mmCIF file of C-alpha atoms in Angstrom:
data_model
loop_
_atom_site.group_PDB
_atom_site.id
_atom_site.type_symbol
_atom_site.label_atom_id
_atom_site.label_comp_id
_atom_site.label_asym_id
_atom_site.label_seq_id
_atom_site.Cartn_x
_atom_site.Cartn_y
_atom_site.Cartn_z
ATOM 1 C CA MET A 1 -3.852 -8.034 -67.903
ATOM 2 C CA GLY A 2 -5.821 -9.675 -70.816
ATOM 3 C CA PHE A 3 -8.542 -11.802 -72.071
ATOM 4 C CA THR A 4 -8.572 -14.276 -74.588
ATOM 5 C CA VAL A 5 -10.769 -17.425 -75.631
ATOM 6 C CA GLY A 6 -7.798 -19.694 -74.439
ATOM 7 C CA THR A 7 -7.870 -17.848 -70.963
ATOM 8 C CA PHE A 8 -11.441 -18.585 -70.389
ATOM 9 C CA VAL A 9 -11.362 -22.079 -71.658
ATOM 10 C CA THR A 10 -8.448 -22.840 -69.395
ATOM 11 C CA ASN A 11 -10.140 -21.125 -66.417
ATOM 12 C CA MET A 12 -13.411 -23.003 -66.973
ATOM 13 C CA VAL A 13 -11.761 -26.476 -67.662
ATOM 14 C CA PHE A 14 -9.520 -26.238 -64.585
ATOM 15 C CA GLY A 15 -12.334 -24.796 -62.381
ATOM 16 C CA SER A 16 -14.680 -27.484 -63.091
ATOM 17 C CA LEU A 17 -11.809 -30.036 -62.636
ATOM 18 C CA ILE A 18 -11.407 -28.427 -59.047
ATOM 19 C CA PHE A 19 -15.115 -28.572 -58.208
ATOM 20 C CA CYS A 20 -15.421 -32.363 -59.324
ATOM 21 C CA VAL A 21 -12.120 -33.524 -57.364
ATOM 22 C CA SER A 22 -13.428 -31.508 -54.449
ATOM 23 C CA ALA A 23 -16.798 -33.345 -54.417
ATOM 24 C CA ALA A 24 -15.088 -36.768 -54.692
ATOM 25 C CA PHE A 25 -12.588 -35.785 -51.806
ATOM 26 C CA LEU A 26 -15.600 -34.600 -49.486
ATOM 27 C CA GLY A 27 -17.462 -38.015 -50.405
ATOM 28 C CA ARG A 28 -14.747 -39.764 -48.355
ATOM 29 C CA GLN A 29 -15.773 -39.332 -44.889
ATOM 30 C CA GLU A 30 -12.527 -40.640 -43.514
ATOM 31 C CA SER A 31 -10.567 -38.007 -45.309
ATOM 32 C CA VAL A 32 -12.650 -34.999 -43.858
ATOM 33 C CA ASN A 33 -11.337 -32.970 -40.962
ATOM 34 C CA LYS A 34 -10.802 -29.595 -40.137
ATOM 35 C CA ARG A 35 -7.505 -29.059 -41.704
ATOM 36 C CA THR A 36 -8.703 -30.665 -45.101
ATOM 37 C CA LEU A 37 -12.004 -28.664 -44.939
ATOM 38 C CA GLN A 38 -9.982 -25.528 -44.769
ATOM 39 C CA ALA A 39 -7.652 -26.853 -47.720
ATOM 40 C CA VAL A 40 -10.508 -27.694 -50.004
ATOM 41 C CA SER A 41 -12.274 -24.255 -49.166
ATOM 42 C CA VAL A 42 -9.318 -22.363 -50.322
ATOM 43 C CA CYS A 43 -8.937 -24.603 -53.431
ATOM 44 C CA MET A 44 -12.627 -24.011 -54.273
ATOM 45 C CA VAL A 45 -12.362 -20.143 -53.731
ATOM 46 C CA LEU A 46 -9.527 -20.209 -56.134
ATOM 47 C CA GLY A 47 -11.544 -22.016 -58.585
ATOM 48 C CA ILE A 48 -14.348 -19.575 -58.335
ATOM 49 C CA VAL A 49 -12.171 -16.503 -58.513
ATOM 50 C CA ARG A 50 -10.731 -17.627 -61.705
ATOM 51 C CA MET A 51 -13.977 -18.593 -63.143
ATOM 52 C CA LEU A 52 -15.348 -15.244 -62.473
ATOM 53 C CA VAL A 53 -12.241 -13.180 -63.277
ATOM 54 C CA PRO A 54 -10.875 -15.169 -66.500
ATOM 55 C CA VAL A 55 -8.159 -12.760 -67.386
ATOM 56 C CA GLU A 56 -4.418 -13.429 -67.846
ATOM 57 C CA PHE A 57 -2.195 -11.643 -65.321
ATOM 58 C CA PHE A 58 1.660 -10.935 -65.998
ATOM 59 C CA PHE A 59 2.681 -13.676 -63.799
ATOM 60 C CA PHE A 60 0.938 -16.323 -65.935
ATOM 61 C CA ARG A 61 2.704 -18.493 -68.391
ATOM 62 C CA THR A 62 1.410 -19.219 -71.706
ATOM 63 C CA VAL A 63 1.411 -22.782 -73.053
ATOM 64 C CA GLY A 64 0.943 -23.280 -76.910
ATOM 65 C CA VAL A 65 -1.415 -26.294 -77.610
ATOM 66 C CA PRO A 66 -1.259 -27.639 -81.318
ATOM 67 C CA VAL A 67 -4.340 -30.022 -80.894
ATOM 68 C CA ILE A 68 -7.962 -29.245 -80.360
ATOM 69 C CA LEU A 69 -7.730 -25.714 -79.297
ATOM 70 C CA PRO A 70 -6.559 -24.419 -82.971
ATOM 71 C CA TYR A 71 -9.567 -26.499 -84.437
ATOM 72 C CA MET A 72 -12.296 -24.867 -81.958
ATOM 73 C CA HIS A 73 -12.283 -21.767 -84.208
ATOM 74 C CA THR A 74 -12.960 -23.868 -87.458
ATOM 75 C CA LEU A 75 -15.588 -25.903 -85.645
ATOM 76 C CA LEU A 76 -17.452 -22.774 -84.734
ATOM 77 C CA LYS A 77 -17.764 -21.767 -88.647
ATOM 78 C CA ILE A 78 -20.588 -23.483 -90.538
ATOM 79 C CA PRO A 79 -21.259 -23.062 -94.145
ATOM 80 C CA LEU A 80 -24.552 -21.109 -94.827
ATOM 81 C CA PHE A 81 -25.845 -19.720 -98.317
ATOM 82 C CA GLY A 82 -22.332 -20.104 -100.028
ATOM 83 C CA GLY A 83 -20.478 -18.478 -97.158
ATOM 84 C CA TYR A 84 -19.902 -19.052 -93.560
ATOM 85 C CA MET A 85 -21.742 -18.104 -90.374
ATOM 86 C CA ASN A 86 -19.724 -17.891 -86.991
ATOM 87 C CA LEU A 87 -21.446 -19.545 -84.131
ATOM 88 C CA LYS A 88 -19.293 -17.767 -81.486
ATOM 89 C CA GLU A 89 -21.660 -14.545 -81.664
ATOM 90 C CA LEU A 90 -24.829 -16.798 -81.494
ATOM 91 C CA LEU A 91 -23.422 -18.922 -78.495
ATOM 92 C CA VAL A 92 -22.514 -15.541 -76.704
ATOM 93 C CA LEU A 93 -26.157 -14.259 -77.316
ATOM 94 C CA VAL A 94 -27.724 -17.432 -76.098
ATOM 95 C CA TRP A 95 -25.152 -17.408 -72.986
ATOM 96 C CA VAL A 96 -26.251 -13.674 -71.935
ATOM 97 C CA ALA A 97 -29.952 -14.356 -72.660
ATOM 98 C CA GLY A 98 -29.787 -17.482 -70.278
ATOM 99 C CA SER A 99 -27.819 -15.517 -67.376
ATOM 100 C CA LEU A 100 -30.482 -12.945 -67.634
ATOM 101 C CA VAL A 101 -33.410 -15.219 -67.353
ATOM 102 C CA LYS A 102 -31.474 -16.895 -64.482
ATOM 103 C CA GLY A 103 -30.689 -13.779 -62.675
ATOM 104 C CA TRP A 104 -34.335 -12.585 -63.127
ATOM 105 C CA LYS A 105 -35.691 -15.903 -61.535
ATOM 106 C CA ILE A 106 -33.379 -15.574 -58.410
ATOM 107 C CA LEU A 107 -34.166 -11.770 -58.150
ATOM 108 C CA HIS A 108 -37.962 -12.797 -58.087
ATOM 109 C CA LYS A 109 -37.262 -15.224 -55.209
ATOM 110 C CA TYR A 110 -35.034 -12.890 -53.550
ATOM 111 C CA ARG A 111 -38.163 -10.316 -53.590
ATOM 112 C CA ASN A 112 -40.283 -12.955 -52.245
ATOM 113 C CA LEU A 113 -37.851 -13.631 -49.356
ATOM 114 C CA LYS A 114 -37.616 -10.122 -48.354
ATOM 115 C CA LYS A 115 -41.422 -10.022 -48.032
ATOM 116 C CA ILE A 116 -41.498 -13.076 -45.766
ATOM 117 C CA LEU A 117 -38.574 -11.473 -43.483
ATOM 118 C CA THR A 118 -40.317 -8.148 -43.277
ATOM 119 C CA ALA A 119 -43.894 -9.720 -42.401
ATOM 120 C CA ALA A 120 -42.456 -12.334 -40.016
ATOM 121 C CA PRO A 121 -42.853 -11.482 -36.148
ATOM 122 C CA VAL A 122 -39.797 -11.021 -34.221
ATOM 123 C CA VAL A 123 -39.263 -13.388 -31.372
ATOM 124 C CA GLN A 124 -37.471 -12.277 -28.145
ATOM 125 C CA SER A 125 -37.063 -14.227 -24.928
ATOM 126 C CA ARG A 126 -34.401 -14.479 -22.086
ATOM 127 C CA GLU A 127 -33.066 -17.530 -23.626
ATOM 128 C CA ILE A 128 -32.290 -15.845 -27.037
ATOM 129 C CA THR A 129 -30.618 -12.915 -25.542
ATOM 130 C CA GLN A 130 -28.467 -15.298 -23.245
ATOM 131 C CA ILE A 131 -27.272 -17.310 -26.464
ATOM 132 C CA LEU A 132 -26.545 -13.772 -28.214
ATOM 133 C CA SER A 133 -24.340 -12.943 -25.063
ATOM 134 C CA GLU A 134 -22.611 -16.286 -25.173
ATOM 135 C CA MET A 135 -21.613 -15.769 -28.745
ATOM 136 C CA HIS A 136 -20.438 -12.212 -27.975
ATOM 137 C CA LEU A 137 -23.143 -10.845 -30.447
ATOM 138 C CA ASN A 138 -24.976 -8.456 -28.058
ATOM 139 C CA GLY A 139 -25.558 -5.058 -29.936
ATOM 140 C CA GLN A 140 -25.171 -6.720 -33.361
ATOM 141 C CA ASN A 141 -28.083 -5.645 -35.676
ATOM 142 C CA ILE A 142 -29.565 -9.371 -35.653
ATOM 143 C CA ARG A 143 -33.137 -10.013 -35.944
ATOM 144 C CA ILE A 144 -34.752 -13.578 -34.808
ATOM 145 C CA VAL A 145 -38.193 -14.091 -36.280
ATOM 146 C CA LYS A 146 -40.530 -16.966 -36.582
ATOM 147 C CA GLN A 147 -41.971 -18.156 -39.687
ATOM 148 C CA GLU A 148 -44.536 -21.208 -40.281
ATOM 149 C CA GLY A 149 -43.451 -23.632 -42.994
ATOM 150 C CA ILE A 150 -39.460 -22.993 -43.101
ATOM 151 C CA PHE A 151 -36.671 -24.722 -41.880
ATOM 152 C CA PRO A 152 -34.309 -22.789 -39.567
ATOM 153 C CA CYS A 153 -31.936 -20.568 -41.572
ATOM 154 C CA ILE A 154 -30.253 -17.307 -41.698
ATOM 155 C CA ALA A 155 -30.387 -14.529 -44.448
ATOM 156 C CA GLY A 156 -28.722 -11.277 -45.045
ATOM 157 C CA LEU A 157 -25.247 -10.100 -45.571
ATOM 158 C CA ARG A 158 -25.266 -7.078 -43.679
ATOM 159 C CA GLN A 159 -28.355 -7.096 -41.561
ATOM 160 C CA PRO A 160 -28.799 -10.712 -40.582
ATOM 161 C CA VAL A 161 -32.159 -12.491 -39.967
ATOM 162 C CA VAL A 162 -32.334 -15.634 -38.387
ATOM 163 C CA LEU A 163 -35.597 -17.565 -39.186
ATOM 164 C CA LEU A 164 -36.963 -20.205 -36.646
ATOM 165 C CA PRO A 165 -39.760 -22.555 -37.540
ATOM 166 C CA ASP A 166 -43.091 -22.185 -35.957
ATOM 167 C CA MET A 167 -42.534 -25.464 -33.967
ATOM 168 C CA ASP A 168 -42.155 -26.290 -30.098
ATOM 169 C CA LEU A 169 -38.494 -26.260 -29.385
ATOM 170 C CA SER A 170 -37.054 -27.073 -26.042
ATOM 171 C CA ARG A 171 -34.321 -24.754 -24.761
ATOM 172 C CA GLU A 172 -31.656 -27.022 -25.799
ATOM 173 C CA GLU A 173 -32.901 -27.364 -29.205
ATOM 174 C CA MET A 174 -33.196 -23.495 -29.454
ATOM 175 C CA SER A 175 -29.713 -23.161 -28.445
ATOM 176 C CA TYR A 176 -28.619 -25.715 -31.106
ATOM 177 C CA ILE A 177 -30.303 -24.139 -33.796
ATOM 178 C CA LEU A 178 -29.660 -20.456 -33.074
ATOM 179 C CA LYS A 179 -25.823 -21.287 -32.370
ATOM 180 C CA HIS A 180 -25.657 -23.085 -35.785
ATOM 181 C CA GLU A 181 -27.158 -20.264 -37.640
ATOM 182 C CA LEU A 182 -25.265 -17.404 -35.889
ATOM 183 C CA LEU A 183 -22.006 -19.186 -36.677
ATOM 184 C CA HIS A 184 -22.875 -18.976 -40.411
ATOM 185 C CA TYR A 185 -23.007 -15.301 -39.893
ATOM 186 C CA THR A 186 -19.663 -14.888 -37.599
ATOM 187 C CA HIS A 187 -17.945 -17.269 -40.293
ATOM 188 C CA HIS A 188 -19.116 -14.993 -43.093
ATOM 189 C CA HIS A 189 -20.503 -18.233 -44.957
ATOM 190 C CA LEU A 190 -23.286 -16.249 -46.680
ATOM 191 C CA TRP A 191 -20.684 -14.673 -48.822
ATOM 192 C CA PHE A 192 -19.501 -17.891 -49.929
ATOM 193 C CA LYS A 193 -23.003 -19.027 -50.667
ATOM 194 C CA MET A 194 -23.784 -15.812 -52.893
ATOM 195 C CA ALA A 195 -20.445 -16.460 -54.907
ATOM 196 C CA GLY A 196 -21.761 -20.023 -55.700
ATOM 197 C CA GLU A 197 -25.220 -18.354 -56.772
ATOM 198 C CA LEU A 198 -23.327 -15.831 -58.814
ATOM 199 C CA MET A 199 -21.464 -18.775 -60.671
ATOM 200 C CA GLY A 200 -24.967 -20.499 -61.417
ATOM 201 C CA ILE A 201 -26.156 -17.306 -62.844
ATOM 202 C CA LEU A 202 -22.971 -16.799 -65.074
ATOM 203 C CA TYR A 203 -22.610 -20.482 -66.053
ATOM 204 C CA TRP A 204 -26.016 -21.630 -65.879
ATOM 205 C CA TRP A 205 -25.217 -24.279 -68.526
ATOM 206 C CA ASN A 206 -22.368 -25.919 -66.907
ATOM 207 C CA PRO A 207 -23.763 -28.655 -64.867
ATOM 208 C CA ILE A 208 -20.516 -29.010 -62.520
ATOM 209 C CA ILE A 209 -21.790 -25.485 -61.013
ATOM 210 C CA VAL A 210 -24.536 -27.525 -59.449
ATOM 211 C CA ILE A 211 -21.812 -29.809 -57.674
ATOM 212 C CA LEU A 212 -20.185 -26.695 -56.582
ATOM 213 C CA GLN A 213 -23.326 -25.183 -55.040
ATOM 214 C CA ARG A 214 -23.980 -28.519 -53.176
ATOM 215 C CA GLN A 215 -20.300 -28.708 -52.165
ATOM 216 C CA ILE A 216 -20.587 -25.129 -50.633
ATOM 217 C CA THR A 217 -23.696 -25.837 -48.688
ATOM 218 C CA PHE A 218 -21.995 -29.040 -47.339
ATOM 219 C CA ILE A 219 -18.801 -27.410 -46.327
ATOM 220 C CA THR A 220 -20.497 -24.466 -44.464
ATOM 221 C CA GLU A 221 -22.827 -26.867 -42.512
ATOM 222 C CA ILE A 222 -20.015 -29.395 -41.800
ATOM 223 C CA LYS A 223 -17.883 -26.531 -40.374
ATOM 224 C CA ASP A 224 -20.610 -25.192 -38.057
ATOM 225 C CA ASP A 225 -21.410 -28.608 -36.851
ATOM 226 C CA MET A 226 -17.711 -29.426 -36.167
ATOM 227 C CA VAL A 227 -17.371 -26.232 -34.083
ATOM 228 C CA LEU A 228 -20.796 -26.775 -32.234
ATOM 229 C CA THR A 229 -19.881 -30.292 -31.620
ATOM 230 C CA SER A 230 -16.253 -30.100 -30.773
ATOM 231 C CA SER A 231 -16.599 -29.623 -26.898
ATOM 232 C CA MET A 232 -19.715 -31.843 -26.642
ATOM 233 C CA GLU A 233 -20.138 -35.167 -24.973
ATOM 234 C CA GLU A 234 -21.156 -38.239 -27.022
ATOM 235 C CA LEU A 235 -24.711 -37.856 -25.534
ATOM 236 C CA GLN A 236 -24.925 -34.172 -26.539
ATOM 237 C CA LYS A 237 -23.928 -35.049 -29.954
ATOM 238 C CA VAL A 238 -26.656 -37.671 -30.367
ATOM 239 C CA LYS A 239 -28.958 -34.932 -29.033
ATOM 240 C CA TYR A 240 -27.753 -32.494 -31.608
ATOM 241 C CA SER A 241 -28.461 -35.124 -34.358
ATOM 242 C CA GLN A 242 -31.716 -35.986 -33.247
ATOM 243 C CA CYS A 243 -32.707 -32.135 -33.317
ATOM 244 C CA LEU A 244 -31.439 -32.054 -36.872
ATOM 245 C CA VAL A 245 -33.761 -35.104 -37.719
ATOM 246 C CA ARG A 246 -36.589 -33.783 -35.981
ATOM 247 C CA VAL A 247 -36.278 -30.400 -37.653
ATOM 248 C CA ALA A 248 -35.999 -31.961 -41.013
ATOM 249 C CA LYS A 249 -39.168 -34.011 -40.585
ATOM 250 C CA GLU A 250 -41.398 -31.237 -39.057
ATOM 251 C CA THR A 251 -40.246 -28.497 -41.622
ATOM 252 C CA GLY A 252 -38.908 -30.182 -44.601
ATOM 253 C CA ASN A 253 -35.639 -29.171 -46.406
ATOM 254 C CA GLY A 254 -34.750 -27.915 -49.800
ATOM 255 C CA LYS A 255 -32.419 -25.557 -51.505
ATOM 256 C CA ALA A 256 -32.390 -21.878 -51.126
ATOM 257 C CA GLU A 257 -30.439 -19.122 -53.104
ATOM 258 C CA PHE A 258 -30.250 -16.495 -50.378
ATOM 259 C CA PHE A 259 -29.686 -17.923 -47.073
ATOM 260 C CA LEU A 260 -28.136 -21.166 -45.288
ATOM 261 C CA GLY A 261 -30.523 -23.389 -43.519
ATOM 262 C CA LEU A 262 -30.193 -26.006 -40.732
ATOM 263 C CA VAL A 263 -31.274 -28.852 -42.998
ATOM 264 C CA GLU A 264 -30.862 -27.740 -46.275
ATOM 265 C CA ASN A 265 -30.441 -29.803 -49.665
ATOM 266 C CA GLY A 266 -32.035 -33.041 -48.639
ATOM 267 C CA ALA A 267 -31.835 -36.078 -46.504
ATOM 268 C CA GLY A 268 -28.558 -37.447 -48.313
ATOM 269 C CA MET A 269 -26.579 -34.548 -47.093
ATOM 270 C CA LEU A 270 -28.270 -34.608 -43.588
ATOM 271 C CA LYS A 271 -27.273 -38.418 -43.342
ATOM 272 C CA LYS A 272 -23.513 -37.487 -44.184
ATOM 273 C CA ARG A 273 -23.513 -34.633 -41.457
ATOM 274 C CA ILE A 274 -24.830 -36.952 -38.881
ATOM 275 C CA LEU A 275 -22.533 -39.719 -39.823
ATOM 276 C CA PHE A 276 -19.823 -37.132 -39.542
ATOM 277 C CA ILE A 277 -20.899 -35.784 -36.376
ATOM 278 C CA LEU A 278 -21.163 -39.113 -34.511
ATOM 279 C CA GLY A 279 -18.204 -40.667 -36.177
ATOM 280 C CA GLY A 280 -15.722 -38.007 -35.394
ATOM 281 C CA ASN A 281 -13.135 -35.928 -37.843
ATOM 282 C CA GLY A 282 -11.335 -37.864 -40.337
ATOM 283 C CA LYS A 283 -7.750 -38.827 -39.751
ATOM 284 C CA ASN A 284 -4.813 -36.847 -41.139
ATOM 285 C CA LYS A 285 -3.489 -39.246 -43.613
ATOM 286 C CA ARG A 286 -2.124 -39.067 -47.128
ATOM 287 C CA ASN A 287 -4.941 -38.795 -49.863
ATOM 288 C CA GLY A 288 -4.428 -38.657 -53.560
ATOM 289 C CA PHE A 289 -7.530 -36.444 -54.015
ATOM 290 C CA ALA A 290 -5.778 -33.632 -52.150
ATOM 291 C CA VAL A 291 -2.755 -33.728 -53.766
ATOM 292 C CA VAL A 292 -4.783 -33.591 -57.284
ATOM 293 C CA LEU A 293 -6.775 -30.745 -55.949
ATOM 294 C CA LEU A 294 -3.616 -28.766 -54.959
ATOM 295 C CA VAL A 295 -2.132 -29.316 -58.446
ATOM 296 C CA LEU A 296 -5.241 -28.222 -60.091
ATOM 297 C CA ALA A 297 -5.430 -25.125 -58.081
ATOM 298 C CA LEU A 298 -1.771 -24.197 -58.669
ATOM 299 C CA VAL A 299 -2.002 -24.785 -62.378
ATOM 300 C CA SER A 300 -5.149 -22.796 -62.728
ATOM 301 C CA ASN A 301 -3.491 -19.877 -61.212
ATOM 302 C CA TRP A 302 -0.208 -20.034 -63.214
ATOM 303 C CA LEU A 303 -0.587 -21.735 -66.675
ATOM 304 C CA ILE A 304 -2.852 -20.442 -69.647
ATOM 305 C CA PHE A 305 -3.249 -22.830 -72.913
ATOM 306 C CA GLU A 306 -3.696 -20.931 -75.873
ATOM 307 C CA PRO A 307 -3.881 -22.578 -79.522
ATOM 308 C CA ARG A 308 -0.762 -22.802 -81.406
ATOM 309 C CA TYR A 309 -1.277 -22.711 -85.026
ATOM 310 C CA PRO A 310 0.856 -24.772 -87.508
ATOM 311 C CA ILE A 311 2.725 -22.542 -90.050
ATOM 312 C CA PRO A 312 1.951 -23.446 -93.599
ATOM 313 C CA ALA A 313 4.709 -24.682 -95.699
ATOM 314 C CA GLU A 314 4.714 -21.590 -97.847
ATOM 315 C CA TYR A 315 5.444 -19.519 -94.750
ATOM 316 C CA GLN A 316 8.680 -18.977 -92.902
ATOM 317 C CA THR A 317 9.645 -17.009 -89.654
ATOM 318 C CA TYR A 318 12.706 -15.001 -88.911
ATOM 319 C CA ASP A 319 13.912 -14.923 -85.144
ATOM 320 C CA ASP A 320 15.234 -11.440 -85.643
ATOM 321 C CA LEU A 321 12.099 -9.952 -86.991
ATOM 322 C CA LYS A 322 9.875 -9.737 -83.511
ATOM 323 C CA ASP A 323 7.866 -7.231 -81.935
ATOM 324 C CA PHE A 324 6.472 -6.709 -78.662
ATOM 325 C CA VAL A 325 2.546 -6.285 -78.390
ATOM 326 C CA ASN A 326 1.230 -5.700 -74.857
ATOM 327 C CA GLY A 327 4.241 -7.202 -73.444
ATOM 328 C CA VAL A 328 4.142 -10.281 -75.483
ATOM 329 C CA MET A 329 6.552 -11.402 -78.140
ATOM 330 C CA TYR A 330 5.367 -11.962 -81.701
ATOM 331 C CA LYS A 331 7.100 -13.255 -84.857
ATOM 332 C CA ARG A 332 6.456 -12.034 -88.382
ATOM 333 C CA LEU A 333 5.330 -14.598 -91.008
ATOM 334 C CA PHE A 334 6.990 -14.206 -94.606
ATOM 335 C CA ASN A 335 5.227 -15.923 -97.840
ATOM 336 C CA LEU A 336 7.626 -17.478 -99.715
ATOM 337 C CA SER A 337 5.449 -18.164 -102.723
ATOM 338 C CA THR A 338 4.194 -14.532 -102.989
ATOM 339 C CA GLY A 339 7.309 -12.733 -101.468
ATOM 340 C CA GLU A 340 5.167 -10.858 -99.338
ATOM 341 C CA TRP A 341 4.816 -10.409 -95.661
ATOM 342 C CA ALA A 342 1.673 -11.846 -93.966
ATOM 343 C CA SER A 343 -0.634 -9.328 -92.218
ATOM 344 C CA ASP A 344 -0.787 -11.583 -89.101
ATOM 345 C CA TRP A 345 1.724 -12.170 -86.400
ATOM 346 C CA MET A 346 1.974 -15.483 -84.485
ATOM 347 C CA ARG A 347 3.078 -15.474 -80.710
ATOM 348 C CA ALA A 348 6.590 -16.404 -80.281
#
């Protein structure tokens, strides 16, 4: 197990490509169904893991790249006062500072959310007890609270809290909302959501992470919609869609870091969800995006691209002069002009 700049760059590039292809794939309604959603989710998780843990394992294969990568080190050095300044340390400093600021902002929002959850009044009714019983969640430490000015959502990884809007809801609407939010808990979607927020903290400078976070929300919401409406008649699906629209109009919608909401991320995503609910699942057919996504996921967990530096004319190598360093074969360079061995080794 090891870490190099090449490992980091490879994981970042392939992870970003996975997220972009996933977004393009999910944008095609005719391609989205239960099976493809599961496949996209697995590929996205692989991309997240590789970017959060950018190390090289023993089963990885290293590929030397003679273009672009060897010159990145040179580009990071700029002339200054007769010498050179390495920008790598400065970039790392800016990166860490940005992550700390981003993390502090999210922590501040988390504290505000915790205050809201603590102060919100608990809602108890026969209908709520029956819904919990239907979902086999009796005895679970789940709080149902009501809060004005917020859309229905669920928060809390270990002790979930469902927030209901302060609006008049019919028993049918209450059932739709509660079941949808509780499905996030039973499907462990909040862990997926938190992974996306962690990516936003660490890779705050990468605009692709915003796409990733939106796709995480879309996948989790569609999955719950799919489970909830799978046994519904067409009229019930229409009523469920009308419930989504009504809640969005009366409570508004937006983005949240620590919870998953019924109508999160705006009208565009809500429209896609309703079209999917009323239009049904996509057909199982071949799709180029799925093939590309699978290839990217496999490559990102197998290959590592490292810079391959050209050997100067005055140097040569001897195949019998090799050494193992941390399990990697290296060659020694010999300077023909000076008759001395070079201090550096190159990867064989």
